[in-house]
Tab-separated table of N, CA and C in Angstrom:
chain	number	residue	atom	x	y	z
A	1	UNK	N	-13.849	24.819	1.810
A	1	UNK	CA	-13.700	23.397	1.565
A	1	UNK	C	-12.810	22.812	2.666
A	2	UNK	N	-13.024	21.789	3.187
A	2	UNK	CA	-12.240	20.780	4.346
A	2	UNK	C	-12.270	19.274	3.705
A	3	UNK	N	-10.319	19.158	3.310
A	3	UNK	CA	-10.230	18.041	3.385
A	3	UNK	C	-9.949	17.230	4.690
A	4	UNK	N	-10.398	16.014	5.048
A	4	UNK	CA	-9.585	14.824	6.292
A	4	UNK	C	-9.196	14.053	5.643
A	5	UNK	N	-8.323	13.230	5.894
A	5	UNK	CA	-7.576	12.245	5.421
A	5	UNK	C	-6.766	11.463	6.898
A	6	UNK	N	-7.581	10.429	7.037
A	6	UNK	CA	-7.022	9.974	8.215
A	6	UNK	C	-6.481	8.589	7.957
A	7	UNK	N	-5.104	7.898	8.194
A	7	UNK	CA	-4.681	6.501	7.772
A	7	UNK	C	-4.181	6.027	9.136
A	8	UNK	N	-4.819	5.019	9.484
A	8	UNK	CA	-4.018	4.311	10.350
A	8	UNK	C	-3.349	3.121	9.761
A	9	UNK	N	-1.678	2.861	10.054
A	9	UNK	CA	-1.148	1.870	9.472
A	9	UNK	C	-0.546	0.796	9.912
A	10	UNK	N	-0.625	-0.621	10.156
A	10	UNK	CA	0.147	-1.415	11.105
A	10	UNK	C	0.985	-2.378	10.056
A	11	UNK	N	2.389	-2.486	10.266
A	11	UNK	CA	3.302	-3.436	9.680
A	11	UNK	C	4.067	-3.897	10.172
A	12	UNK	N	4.344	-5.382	9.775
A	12	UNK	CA	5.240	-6.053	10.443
A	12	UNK	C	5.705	-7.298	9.764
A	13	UNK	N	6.924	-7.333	9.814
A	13	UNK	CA	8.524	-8.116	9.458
A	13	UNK	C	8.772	-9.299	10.630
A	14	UNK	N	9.072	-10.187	9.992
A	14	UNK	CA	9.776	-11.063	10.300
A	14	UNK	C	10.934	-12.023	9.012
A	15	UNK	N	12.326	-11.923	10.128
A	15	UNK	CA	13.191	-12.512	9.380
A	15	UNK	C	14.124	-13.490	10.251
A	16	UNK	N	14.472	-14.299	8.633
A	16	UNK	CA	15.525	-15.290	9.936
A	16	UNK	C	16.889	-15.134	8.474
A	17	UNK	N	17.978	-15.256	9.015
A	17	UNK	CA	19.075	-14.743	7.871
A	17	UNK	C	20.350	-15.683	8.562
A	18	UNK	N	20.931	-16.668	7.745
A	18	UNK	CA	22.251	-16.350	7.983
A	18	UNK	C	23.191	-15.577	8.449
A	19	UNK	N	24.248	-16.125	8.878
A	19	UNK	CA	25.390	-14.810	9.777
A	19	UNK	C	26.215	-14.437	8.028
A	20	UNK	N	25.946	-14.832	7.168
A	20	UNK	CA	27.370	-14.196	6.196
A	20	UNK	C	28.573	-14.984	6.285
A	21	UNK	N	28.632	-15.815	6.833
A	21	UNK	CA	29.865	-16.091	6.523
A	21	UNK	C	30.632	-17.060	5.946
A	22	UNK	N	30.159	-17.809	5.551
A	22	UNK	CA	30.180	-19.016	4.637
A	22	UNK	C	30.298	-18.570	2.781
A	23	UNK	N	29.875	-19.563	1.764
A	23	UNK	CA	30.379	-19.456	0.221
A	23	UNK	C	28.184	-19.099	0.356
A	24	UNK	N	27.465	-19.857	1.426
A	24	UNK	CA	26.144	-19.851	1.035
A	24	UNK	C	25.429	-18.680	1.722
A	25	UNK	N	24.533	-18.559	1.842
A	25	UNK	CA	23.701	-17.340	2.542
A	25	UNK	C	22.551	-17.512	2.304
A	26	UNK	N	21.909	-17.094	3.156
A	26	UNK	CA	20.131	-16.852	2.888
A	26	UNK	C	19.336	-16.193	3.682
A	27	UNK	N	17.973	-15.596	3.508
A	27	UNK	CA	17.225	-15.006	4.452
A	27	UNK	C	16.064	-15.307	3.911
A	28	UNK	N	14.715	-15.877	4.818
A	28	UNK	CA	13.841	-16.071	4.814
A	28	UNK	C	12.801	-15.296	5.776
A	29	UNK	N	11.483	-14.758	5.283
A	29	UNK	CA	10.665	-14.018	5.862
A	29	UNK	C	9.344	-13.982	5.497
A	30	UNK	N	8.849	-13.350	6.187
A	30	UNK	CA	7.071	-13.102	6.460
A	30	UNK	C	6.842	-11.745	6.489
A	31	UNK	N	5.950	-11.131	5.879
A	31	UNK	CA	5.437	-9.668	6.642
A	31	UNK	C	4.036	-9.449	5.854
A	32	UNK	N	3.658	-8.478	6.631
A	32	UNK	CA	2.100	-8.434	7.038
A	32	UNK	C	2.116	-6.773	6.763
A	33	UNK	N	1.071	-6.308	6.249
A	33	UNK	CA	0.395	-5.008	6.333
A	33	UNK	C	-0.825	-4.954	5.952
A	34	UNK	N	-1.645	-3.923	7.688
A	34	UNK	CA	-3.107	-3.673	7.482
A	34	UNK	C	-3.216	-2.264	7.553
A	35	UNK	N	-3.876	-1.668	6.218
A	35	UNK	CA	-4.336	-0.480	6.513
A	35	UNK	C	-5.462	0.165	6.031
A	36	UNK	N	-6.389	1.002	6.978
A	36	UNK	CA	-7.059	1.875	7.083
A	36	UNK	C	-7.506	3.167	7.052
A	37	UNK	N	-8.000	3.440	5.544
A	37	UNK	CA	-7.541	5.044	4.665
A	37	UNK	C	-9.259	5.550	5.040
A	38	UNK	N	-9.319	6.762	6.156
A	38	UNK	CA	-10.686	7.499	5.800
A	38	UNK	C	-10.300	9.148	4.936
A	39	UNK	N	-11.197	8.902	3.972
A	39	UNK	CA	-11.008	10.686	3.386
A	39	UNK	C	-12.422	11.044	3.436
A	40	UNK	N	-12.455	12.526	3.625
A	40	UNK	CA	-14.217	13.213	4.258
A	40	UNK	C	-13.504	14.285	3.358
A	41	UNK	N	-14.263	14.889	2.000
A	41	UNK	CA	-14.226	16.180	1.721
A	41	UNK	C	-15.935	17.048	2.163
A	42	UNK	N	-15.722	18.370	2.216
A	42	UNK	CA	-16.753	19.161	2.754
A	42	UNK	C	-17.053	20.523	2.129
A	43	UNK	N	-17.678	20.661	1.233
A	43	UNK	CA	-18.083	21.914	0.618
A	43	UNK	C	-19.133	23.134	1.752
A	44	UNK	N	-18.874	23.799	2.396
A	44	UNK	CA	-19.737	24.271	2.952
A	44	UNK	C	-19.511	26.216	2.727
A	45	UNK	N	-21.139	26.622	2.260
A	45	UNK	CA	-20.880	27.971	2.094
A	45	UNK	C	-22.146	28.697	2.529
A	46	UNK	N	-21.925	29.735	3.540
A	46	UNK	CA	-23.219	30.218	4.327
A	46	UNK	C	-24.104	30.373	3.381
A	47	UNK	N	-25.162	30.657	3.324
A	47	UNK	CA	-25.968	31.147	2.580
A	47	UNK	C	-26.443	30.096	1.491
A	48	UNK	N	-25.733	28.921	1.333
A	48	UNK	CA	-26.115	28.260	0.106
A	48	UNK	C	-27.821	27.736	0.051
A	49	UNK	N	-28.066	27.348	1.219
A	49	UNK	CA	-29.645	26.501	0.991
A	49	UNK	C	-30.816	27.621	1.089
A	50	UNK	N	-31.005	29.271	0.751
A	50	UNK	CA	-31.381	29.791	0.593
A	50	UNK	C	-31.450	30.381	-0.858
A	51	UNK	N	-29.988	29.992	-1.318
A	51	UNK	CA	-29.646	30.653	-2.906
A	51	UNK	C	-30.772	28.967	-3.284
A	52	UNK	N	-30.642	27.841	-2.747
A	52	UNK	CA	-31.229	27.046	-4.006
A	52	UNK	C	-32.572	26.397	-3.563
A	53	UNK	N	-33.220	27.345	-2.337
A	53	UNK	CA	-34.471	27.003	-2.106
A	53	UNK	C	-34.770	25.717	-1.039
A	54	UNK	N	-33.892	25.206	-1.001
A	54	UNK	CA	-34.227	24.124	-0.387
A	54	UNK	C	-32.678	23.737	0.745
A	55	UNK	N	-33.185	22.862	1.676
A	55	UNK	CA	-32.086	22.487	2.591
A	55	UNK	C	-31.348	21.962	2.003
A	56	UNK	N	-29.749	21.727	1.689
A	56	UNK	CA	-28.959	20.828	1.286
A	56	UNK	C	-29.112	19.906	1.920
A	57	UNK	N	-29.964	19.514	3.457
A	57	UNK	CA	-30.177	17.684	3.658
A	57	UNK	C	-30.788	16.657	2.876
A	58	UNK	N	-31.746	17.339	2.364
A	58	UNK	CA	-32.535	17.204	1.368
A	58	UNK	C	-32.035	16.669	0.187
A	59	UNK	N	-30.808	17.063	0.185
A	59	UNK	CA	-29.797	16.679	-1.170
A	59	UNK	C	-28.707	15.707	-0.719
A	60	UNK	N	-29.045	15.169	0.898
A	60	UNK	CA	-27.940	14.240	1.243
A	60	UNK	C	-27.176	14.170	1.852
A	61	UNK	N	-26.657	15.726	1.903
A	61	UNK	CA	-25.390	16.457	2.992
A	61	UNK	C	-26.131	16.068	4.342
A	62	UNK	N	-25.025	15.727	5.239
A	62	UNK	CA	-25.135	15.411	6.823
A	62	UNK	C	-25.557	17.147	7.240
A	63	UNK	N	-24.895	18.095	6.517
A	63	UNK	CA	-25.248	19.164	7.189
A	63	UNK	C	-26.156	20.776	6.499
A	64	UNK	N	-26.666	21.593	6.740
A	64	UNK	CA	-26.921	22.114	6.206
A	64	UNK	C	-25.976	23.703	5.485
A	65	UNK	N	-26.025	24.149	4.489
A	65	UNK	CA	-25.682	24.937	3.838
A	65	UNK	C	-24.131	24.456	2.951
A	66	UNK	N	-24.374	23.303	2.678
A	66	UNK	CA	-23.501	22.240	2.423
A	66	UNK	C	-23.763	21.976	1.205
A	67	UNK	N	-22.451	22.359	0.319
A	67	UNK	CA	-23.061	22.316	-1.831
A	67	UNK	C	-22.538	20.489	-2.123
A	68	UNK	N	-21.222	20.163	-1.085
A	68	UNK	CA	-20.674	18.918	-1.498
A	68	UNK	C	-20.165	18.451	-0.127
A	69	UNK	N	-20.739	16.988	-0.051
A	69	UNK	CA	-20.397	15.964	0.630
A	69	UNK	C	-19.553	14.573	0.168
A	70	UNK	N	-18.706	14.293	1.060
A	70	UNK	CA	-18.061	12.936	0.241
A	70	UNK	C	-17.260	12.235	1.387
A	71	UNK	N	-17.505	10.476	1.403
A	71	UNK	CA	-16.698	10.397	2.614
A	71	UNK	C	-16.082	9.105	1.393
A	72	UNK	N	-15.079	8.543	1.875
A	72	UNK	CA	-14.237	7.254	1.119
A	72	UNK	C	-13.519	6.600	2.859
A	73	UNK	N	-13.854	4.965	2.603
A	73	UNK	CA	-13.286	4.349	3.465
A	73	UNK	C	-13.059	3.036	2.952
A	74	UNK	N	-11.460	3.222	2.976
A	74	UNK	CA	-10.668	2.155	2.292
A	74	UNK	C	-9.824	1.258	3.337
A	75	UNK	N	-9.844	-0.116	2.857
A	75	UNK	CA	-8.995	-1.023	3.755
A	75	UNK	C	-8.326	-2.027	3.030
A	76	UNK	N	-6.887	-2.066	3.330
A	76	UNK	CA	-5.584	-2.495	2.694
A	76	UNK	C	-5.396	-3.704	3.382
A	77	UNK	N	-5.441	-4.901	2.612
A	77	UNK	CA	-4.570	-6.341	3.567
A	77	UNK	C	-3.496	-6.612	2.495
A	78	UNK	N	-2.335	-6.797	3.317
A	78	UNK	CA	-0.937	-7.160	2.083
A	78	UNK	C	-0.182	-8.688	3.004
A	79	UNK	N	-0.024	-9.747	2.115
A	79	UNK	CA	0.917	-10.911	2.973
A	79	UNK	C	1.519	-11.013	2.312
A	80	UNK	N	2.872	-11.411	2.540
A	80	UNK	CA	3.715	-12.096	1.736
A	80	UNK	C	4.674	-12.781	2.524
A	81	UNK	N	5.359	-13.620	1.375
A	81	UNK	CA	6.439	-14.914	2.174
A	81	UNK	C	7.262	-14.391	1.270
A	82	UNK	N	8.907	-14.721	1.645
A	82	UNK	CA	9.798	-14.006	0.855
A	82	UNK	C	10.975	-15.605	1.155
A	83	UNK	N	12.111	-15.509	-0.063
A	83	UNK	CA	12.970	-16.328	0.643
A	83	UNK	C	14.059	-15.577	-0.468
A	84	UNK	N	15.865	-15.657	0.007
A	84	UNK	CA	16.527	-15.326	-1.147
A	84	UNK	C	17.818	-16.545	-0.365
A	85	UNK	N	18.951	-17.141	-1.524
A	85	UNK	CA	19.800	-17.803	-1.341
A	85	UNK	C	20.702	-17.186	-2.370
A	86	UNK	N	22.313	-16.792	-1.503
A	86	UNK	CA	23.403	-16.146	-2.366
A	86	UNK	C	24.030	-17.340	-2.216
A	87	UNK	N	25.177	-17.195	-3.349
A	87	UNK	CA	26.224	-17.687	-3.523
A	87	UNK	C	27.557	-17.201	-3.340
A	88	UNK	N	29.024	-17.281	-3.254
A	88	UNK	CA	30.021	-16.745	-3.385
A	88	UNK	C	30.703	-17.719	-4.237
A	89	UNK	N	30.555	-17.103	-5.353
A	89	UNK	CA	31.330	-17.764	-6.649
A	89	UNK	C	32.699	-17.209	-6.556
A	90	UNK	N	33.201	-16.248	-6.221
A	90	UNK	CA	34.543	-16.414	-6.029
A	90	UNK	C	34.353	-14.741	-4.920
A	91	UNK	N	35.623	-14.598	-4.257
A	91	UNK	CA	35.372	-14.211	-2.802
A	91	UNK	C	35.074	-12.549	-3.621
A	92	UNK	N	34.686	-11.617	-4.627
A	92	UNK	CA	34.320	-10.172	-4.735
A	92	UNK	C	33.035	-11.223	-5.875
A	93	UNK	N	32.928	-12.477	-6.348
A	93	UNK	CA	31.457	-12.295	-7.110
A	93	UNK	C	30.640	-13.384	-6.417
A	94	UNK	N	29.321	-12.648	-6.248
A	94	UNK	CA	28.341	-13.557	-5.812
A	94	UNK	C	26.772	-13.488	-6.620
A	95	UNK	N	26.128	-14.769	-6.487
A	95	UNK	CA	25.054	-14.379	-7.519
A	95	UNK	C	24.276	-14.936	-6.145
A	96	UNK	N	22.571	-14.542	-7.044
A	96	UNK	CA	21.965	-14.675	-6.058
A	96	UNK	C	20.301	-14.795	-6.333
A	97	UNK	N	19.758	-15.627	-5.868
A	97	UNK	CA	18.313	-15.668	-6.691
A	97	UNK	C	17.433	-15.984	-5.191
A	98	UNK	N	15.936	-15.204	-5.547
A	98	UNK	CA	15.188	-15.217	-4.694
A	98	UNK	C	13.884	-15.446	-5.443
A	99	UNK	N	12.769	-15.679	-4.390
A	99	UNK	CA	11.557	-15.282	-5.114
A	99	UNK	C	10.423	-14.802	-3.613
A	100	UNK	N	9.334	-13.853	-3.841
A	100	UNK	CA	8.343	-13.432	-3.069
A	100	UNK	C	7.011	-13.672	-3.673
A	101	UNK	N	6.351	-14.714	-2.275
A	101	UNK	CA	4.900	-14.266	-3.231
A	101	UNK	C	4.147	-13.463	-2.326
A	102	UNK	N	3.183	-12.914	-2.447
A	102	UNK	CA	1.762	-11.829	-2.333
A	102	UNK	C	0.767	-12.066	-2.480
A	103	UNK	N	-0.228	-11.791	-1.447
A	103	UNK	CA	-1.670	-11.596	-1.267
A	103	UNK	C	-1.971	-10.079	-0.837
A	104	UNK	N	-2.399	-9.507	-2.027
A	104	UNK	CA	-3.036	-8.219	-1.767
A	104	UNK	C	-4.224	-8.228	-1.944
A	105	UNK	N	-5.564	-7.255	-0.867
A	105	UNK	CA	-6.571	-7.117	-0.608
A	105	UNK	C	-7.254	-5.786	-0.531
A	106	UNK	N	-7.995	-5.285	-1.205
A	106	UNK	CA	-8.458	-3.500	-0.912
A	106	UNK	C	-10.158	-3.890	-0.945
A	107	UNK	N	-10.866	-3.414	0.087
A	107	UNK	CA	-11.966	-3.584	-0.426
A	107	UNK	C	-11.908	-1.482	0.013
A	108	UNK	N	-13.472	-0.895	-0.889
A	108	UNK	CA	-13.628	0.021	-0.440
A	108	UNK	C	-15.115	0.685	0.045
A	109	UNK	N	-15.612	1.625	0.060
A	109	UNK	CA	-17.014	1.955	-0.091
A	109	UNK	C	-16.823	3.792	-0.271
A	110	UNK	N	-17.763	4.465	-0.933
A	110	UNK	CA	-17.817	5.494	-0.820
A	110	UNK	C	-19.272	6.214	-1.254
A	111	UNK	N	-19.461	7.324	-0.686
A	111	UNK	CA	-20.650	8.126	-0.533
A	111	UNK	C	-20.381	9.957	-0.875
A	112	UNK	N	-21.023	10.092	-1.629
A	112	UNK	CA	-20.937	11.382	-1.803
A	112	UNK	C	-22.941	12.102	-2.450
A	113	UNK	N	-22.657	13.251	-2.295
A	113	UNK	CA	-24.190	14.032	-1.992
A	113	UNK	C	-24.121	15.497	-1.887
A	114	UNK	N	-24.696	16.453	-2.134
A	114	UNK	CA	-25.023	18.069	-2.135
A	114	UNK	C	-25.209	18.313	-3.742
A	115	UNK	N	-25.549	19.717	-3.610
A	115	UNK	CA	-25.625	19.595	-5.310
A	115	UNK	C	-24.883	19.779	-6.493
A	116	UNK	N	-23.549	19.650	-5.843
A	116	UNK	CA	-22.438	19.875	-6.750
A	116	UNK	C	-22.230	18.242	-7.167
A	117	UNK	N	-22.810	17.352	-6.247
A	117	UNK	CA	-22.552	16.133	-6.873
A	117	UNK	C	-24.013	15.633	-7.321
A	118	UNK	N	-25.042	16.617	-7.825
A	118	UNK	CA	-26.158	15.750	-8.470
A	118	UNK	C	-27.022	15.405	-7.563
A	119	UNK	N	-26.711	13.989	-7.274
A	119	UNK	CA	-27.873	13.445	-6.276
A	119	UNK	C	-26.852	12.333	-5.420
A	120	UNK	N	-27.369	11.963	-4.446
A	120	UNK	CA	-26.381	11.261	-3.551
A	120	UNK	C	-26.245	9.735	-4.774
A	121	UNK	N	-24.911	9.135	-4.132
A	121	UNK	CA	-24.187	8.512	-4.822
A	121	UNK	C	-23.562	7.784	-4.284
A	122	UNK	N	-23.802	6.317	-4.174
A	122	UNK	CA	-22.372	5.515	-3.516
A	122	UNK	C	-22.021	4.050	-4.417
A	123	UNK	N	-20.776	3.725	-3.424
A	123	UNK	CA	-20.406	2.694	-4.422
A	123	UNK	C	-19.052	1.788	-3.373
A	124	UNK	N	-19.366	0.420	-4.161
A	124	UNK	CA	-18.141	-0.525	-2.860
A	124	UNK	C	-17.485	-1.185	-3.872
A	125	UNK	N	-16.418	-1.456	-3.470
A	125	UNK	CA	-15.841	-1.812	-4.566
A	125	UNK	C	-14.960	-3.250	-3.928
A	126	UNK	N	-14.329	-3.943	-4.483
A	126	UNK	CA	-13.295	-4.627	-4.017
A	126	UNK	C	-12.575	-5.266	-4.843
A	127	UNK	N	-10.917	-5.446	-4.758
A	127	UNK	CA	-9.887	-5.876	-5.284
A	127	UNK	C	-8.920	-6.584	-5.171
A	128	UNK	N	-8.305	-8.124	-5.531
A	128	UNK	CA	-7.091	-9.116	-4.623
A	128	UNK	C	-6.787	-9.212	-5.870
A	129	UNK	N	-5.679	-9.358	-5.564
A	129	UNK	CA	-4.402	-9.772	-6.454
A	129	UNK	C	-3.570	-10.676	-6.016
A	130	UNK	N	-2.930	-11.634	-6.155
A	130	UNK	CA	-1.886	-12.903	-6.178
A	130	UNK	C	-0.569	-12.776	-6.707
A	131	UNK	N	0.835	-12.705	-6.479
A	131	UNK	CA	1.816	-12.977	-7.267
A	131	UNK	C	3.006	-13.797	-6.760
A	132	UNK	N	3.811	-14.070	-7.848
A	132	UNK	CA	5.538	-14.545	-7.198
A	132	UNK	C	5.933	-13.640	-8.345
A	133	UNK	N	7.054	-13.070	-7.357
A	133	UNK	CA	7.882	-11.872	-7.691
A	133	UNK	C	9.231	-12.621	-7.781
A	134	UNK	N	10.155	-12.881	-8.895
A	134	UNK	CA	11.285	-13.758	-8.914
A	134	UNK	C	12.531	-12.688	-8.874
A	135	UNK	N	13.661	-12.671	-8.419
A	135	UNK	CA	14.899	-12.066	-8.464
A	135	UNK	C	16.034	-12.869	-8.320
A	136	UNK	N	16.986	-12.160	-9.600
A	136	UNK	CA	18.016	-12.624	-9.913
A	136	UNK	C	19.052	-11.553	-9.531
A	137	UNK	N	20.046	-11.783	-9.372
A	137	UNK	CA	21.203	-10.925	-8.645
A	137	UNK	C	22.547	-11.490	-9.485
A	138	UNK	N	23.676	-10.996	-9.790
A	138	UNK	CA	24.789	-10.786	-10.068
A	138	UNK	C	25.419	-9.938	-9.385
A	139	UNK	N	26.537	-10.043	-8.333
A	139	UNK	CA	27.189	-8.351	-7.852
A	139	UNK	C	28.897	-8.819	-8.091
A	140	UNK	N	29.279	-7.630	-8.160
A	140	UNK	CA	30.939	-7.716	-8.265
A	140	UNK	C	31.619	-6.695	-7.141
A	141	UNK	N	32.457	-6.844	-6.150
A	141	UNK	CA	33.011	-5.863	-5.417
A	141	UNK	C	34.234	-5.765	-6.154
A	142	UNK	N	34.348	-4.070	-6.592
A	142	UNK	CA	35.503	-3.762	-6.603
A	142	UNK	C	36.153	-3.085	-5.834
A	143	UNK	N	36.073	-3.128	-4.729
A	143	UNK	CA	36.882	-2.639	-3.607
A	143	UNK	C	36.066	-2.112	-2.275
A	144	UNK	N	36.618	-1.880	-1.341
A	144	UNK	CA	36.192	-2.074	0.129
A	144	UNK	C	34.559	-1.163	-0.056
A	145	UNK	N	34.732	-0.080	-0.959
A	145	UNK	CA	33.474	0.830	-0.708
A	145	UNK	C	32.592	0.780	-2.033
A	146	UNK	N	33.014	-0.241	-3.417
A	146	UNK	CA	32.723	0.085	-4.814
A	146	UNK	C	31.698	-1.532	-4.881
A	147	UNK	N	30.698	-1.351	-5.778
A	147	UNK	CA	30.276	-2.455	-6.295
A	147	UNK	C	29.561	-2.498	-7.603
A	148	UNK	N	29.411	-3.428	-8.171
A	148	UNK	CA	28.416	-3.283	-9.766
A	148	UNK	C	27.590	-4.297	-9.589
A	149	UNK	N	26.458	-4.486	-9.851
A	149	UNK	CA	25.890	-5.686	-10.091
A	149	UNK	C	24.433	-5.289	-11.176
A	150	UNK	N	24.140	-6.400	-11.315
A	150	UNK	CA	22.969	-6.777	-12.741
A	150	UNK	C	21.857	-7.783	-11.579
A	151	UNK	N	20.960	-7.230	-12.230
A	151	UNK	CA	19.701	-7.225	-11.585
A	151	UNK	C	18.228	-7.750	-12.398
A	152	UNK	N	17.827	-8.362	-12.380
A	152	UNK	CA	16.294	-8.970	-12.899
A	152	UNK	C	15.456	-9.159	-12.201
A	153	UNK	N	14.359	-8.807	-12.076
A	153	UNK	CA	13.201	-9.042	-11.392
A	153	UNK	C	11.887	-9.324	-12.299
């Protein structure tokens, strides 16, 4: 058996942020991810298209003596806009609320064939999703290296 699994992945950030130093703060951003998932599994065993009479092409496989074929090729689009604004309510507490929204995208297709899978077989699929992701922040410093905070998302 031979699995591949090949992903190519491209991402990318953009931010613009306040220096910190003020009672206000904020950071605002963009980022992007595209990716590209191939998986190929491969059943191959000498002798097989003699044990079942016939060529495994016949059954679909690209190759012969081949019980299972299968390829999957998937593609990922992700956007989002992000923004967050802190406060300094007093100089160790600050609160802090943000929100992100999202555009996610998968479409896919896949093919599989030999006779461990029946008879050849495919299928495409596709999937988007939409959101705003809200966050709430509370933090407390208690000292140069210590902190607590409460969290909602």
């Amino acid at each position: 058996m031979t699995d591949t699994n090949v992903v190519k992945d491209f991402s990318q950030e953009v931010r613009i942020a306040s220096d910190g130093s003020g009672p206000f703060n904020y950071v605002v951003g963009a980022f992007y991810q595209h990716r590209k998932r191939g998986y190929q599994q491969e059943h191959h065993e000498a002798g097989f298209d003699a044990v079942i009479g016939a060529p495994s092409t016949s059954l679909g496989t690209p190759e012969t003596d081949q019980s299972y074929f299968a390829t999957q090729d998937i593609r990922q689009t992700q956007k989002a806009l992000f923004a967050e604004l802190s406060y300094k309510i007093l100089p160790e507490l600050t609160a802090t609320a943000g929100l992100r929204y999202f555009h996610f995208k998968e479409r896919s297709a896949t093919y599989a064939s030999g006779a461990l899978n029946g008879s050849p077989s495919s299928s495409k699929g596709k999937f988007s999703e939409d959101g705003v992701t809200p966050k709430f922040n509370l933090s407390y410093e208690l000292g140069k290296n210590n902190m607590v905070y409460a969290q909602a998302v």
